[in-house]
């Protein structure tokens, strides 16, 4: 049977991203840099919206999770204690002819996929980027670019507990860059060497860990659904015993159906007491928790939901992508959830007429105080709608000659292409309601998917 893949080809997404300003190859005028990408004007908005919605769900709307931002460079002992220096490795084989390196676990034969040359025996390769602190490049000044944000939260466990006066169960959340010298990066922003993570370390009493693992698996799975990912494109997969990381007691992946098949979007692991025990041992500081209510002392277990911002952005883009025939033309549209859409409202005067433009500008200046708004008066109205469809703008507001007479404008909804006429004085309020999913004449696609 053929492998399951999503209906959208990756090339279509890559091309749309370049054309409309979501994602560009990094340092492109110099020929780019392998697997590094830059987020353009609408890409950066999408990414910010993903991060804001995550932060809102896991910090702002909860009593039991606080945020931090730890530094990318950490004391190198952190990576010894965490096991990254010894075991953050992939077995690699090298082609004896073209010298390309491959992940041994990803090959189906013992020949080089590029040139069919003979391969070496597997060799372990550490995935951490090494660098030097200070002016002297010597072994004692070696440090690493963090390969995950997690360790910043483990080593701050005691600081955060004291400063925020929390009791278990409680969590620390962080969003930030991570770096891995991946051997086989690829599939656009799915696997890169520099990426951004959104991680929670949730500290619990041993014995309650199974309950909390289950809780976070459900919570995180639903986060994607609530932001418009289709249920049939998302699944949970429990790791087999031989697949788990060295620290994990149990682990689930939230997987998305990417163009190359099902692949991890987020991992949710029960890390047991591994991290705090290791850091206590290596730092000499006690990381034991004292439960005031029961008088017990113990090392907390940790449940870790760990997601990638870039992978999420890719999944949201793929899932939203659609091509359909509209008025005899092919329409490319991103049915992004309004909360994620880079631009919420586009203001479009019917033409550059000297009477229409001032009114349109006035409406634009007013609306942009409330929403990310774009003003566009170049080319025909049809082309402007298509441009906004392609970046997933949920609403276009059109100002025409009648508007000058009746003080009304037209709102066009992206998904249904339905148009309604509303008074300018009510525009802000109506758009607010529509962006929250209220006041629709026809159900928009993202709202239907959430049901
Ligand atoms: P994979 O098996 O795909 O390499 P992983 O299991 O090593 O991923 P984790 O260490 O669990 O990944 O990292 C948590 C999340 O960080 C992943 O679910 C993914 O979203 C993101 N992530 C990890 N590595 C990369 C990468 N190289 N590029 C982009 N995102 C990544």
PDB file of C-alpha atoms in Angstrom, residues 34 41 95 109 128 137 210 290 308 356 378 398 447:
ATOM      1  CA  UNK A  34      21.800  24.883   3.692  1.00  0.00           C
ATOM      2  CA  UNK A  41       6.821  40.178   6.584  1.00  0.00           C
ATOM      3  CA  UNK A  95      29.997   7.472   1.493  1.00  0.00           C
ATOM      4  CA  UNK A 109      20.259  -0.222   1.835  1.00  0.00           C
ATOM      5  CA  UNK A 128      25.472  20.019  19.474  1.00  0.00           C
ATOM      6  CA  UNK A 137      39.885  29.126  21.396  1.00  0.00           C
ATOM      7  CA  UNK A 210       0.712   9.139  34.551  1.00  0.00           C
ATOM      8  CA  UNK A 290       9.339  20.008  50.462  1.00  0.00           C
ATOM      9  CA  UNK A 308       8.492  23.359  17.444  1.00  0.00           C
ATOM     10  CA  UNK A 356     -12.304  57.235  -2.192  1.00  0.00           C
ATOM     11  CA  UNK A 378      -2.743  48.598  -6.473  1.00  0.00           C
ATOM     12  CA  UNK A 398     -14.027  47.492   0.237  1.00  0.00           C
ATOM     13  CA  UNK A 447     -15.066  27.213  12.641  1.00  0.00           C
TER      14      UNK A 447
END
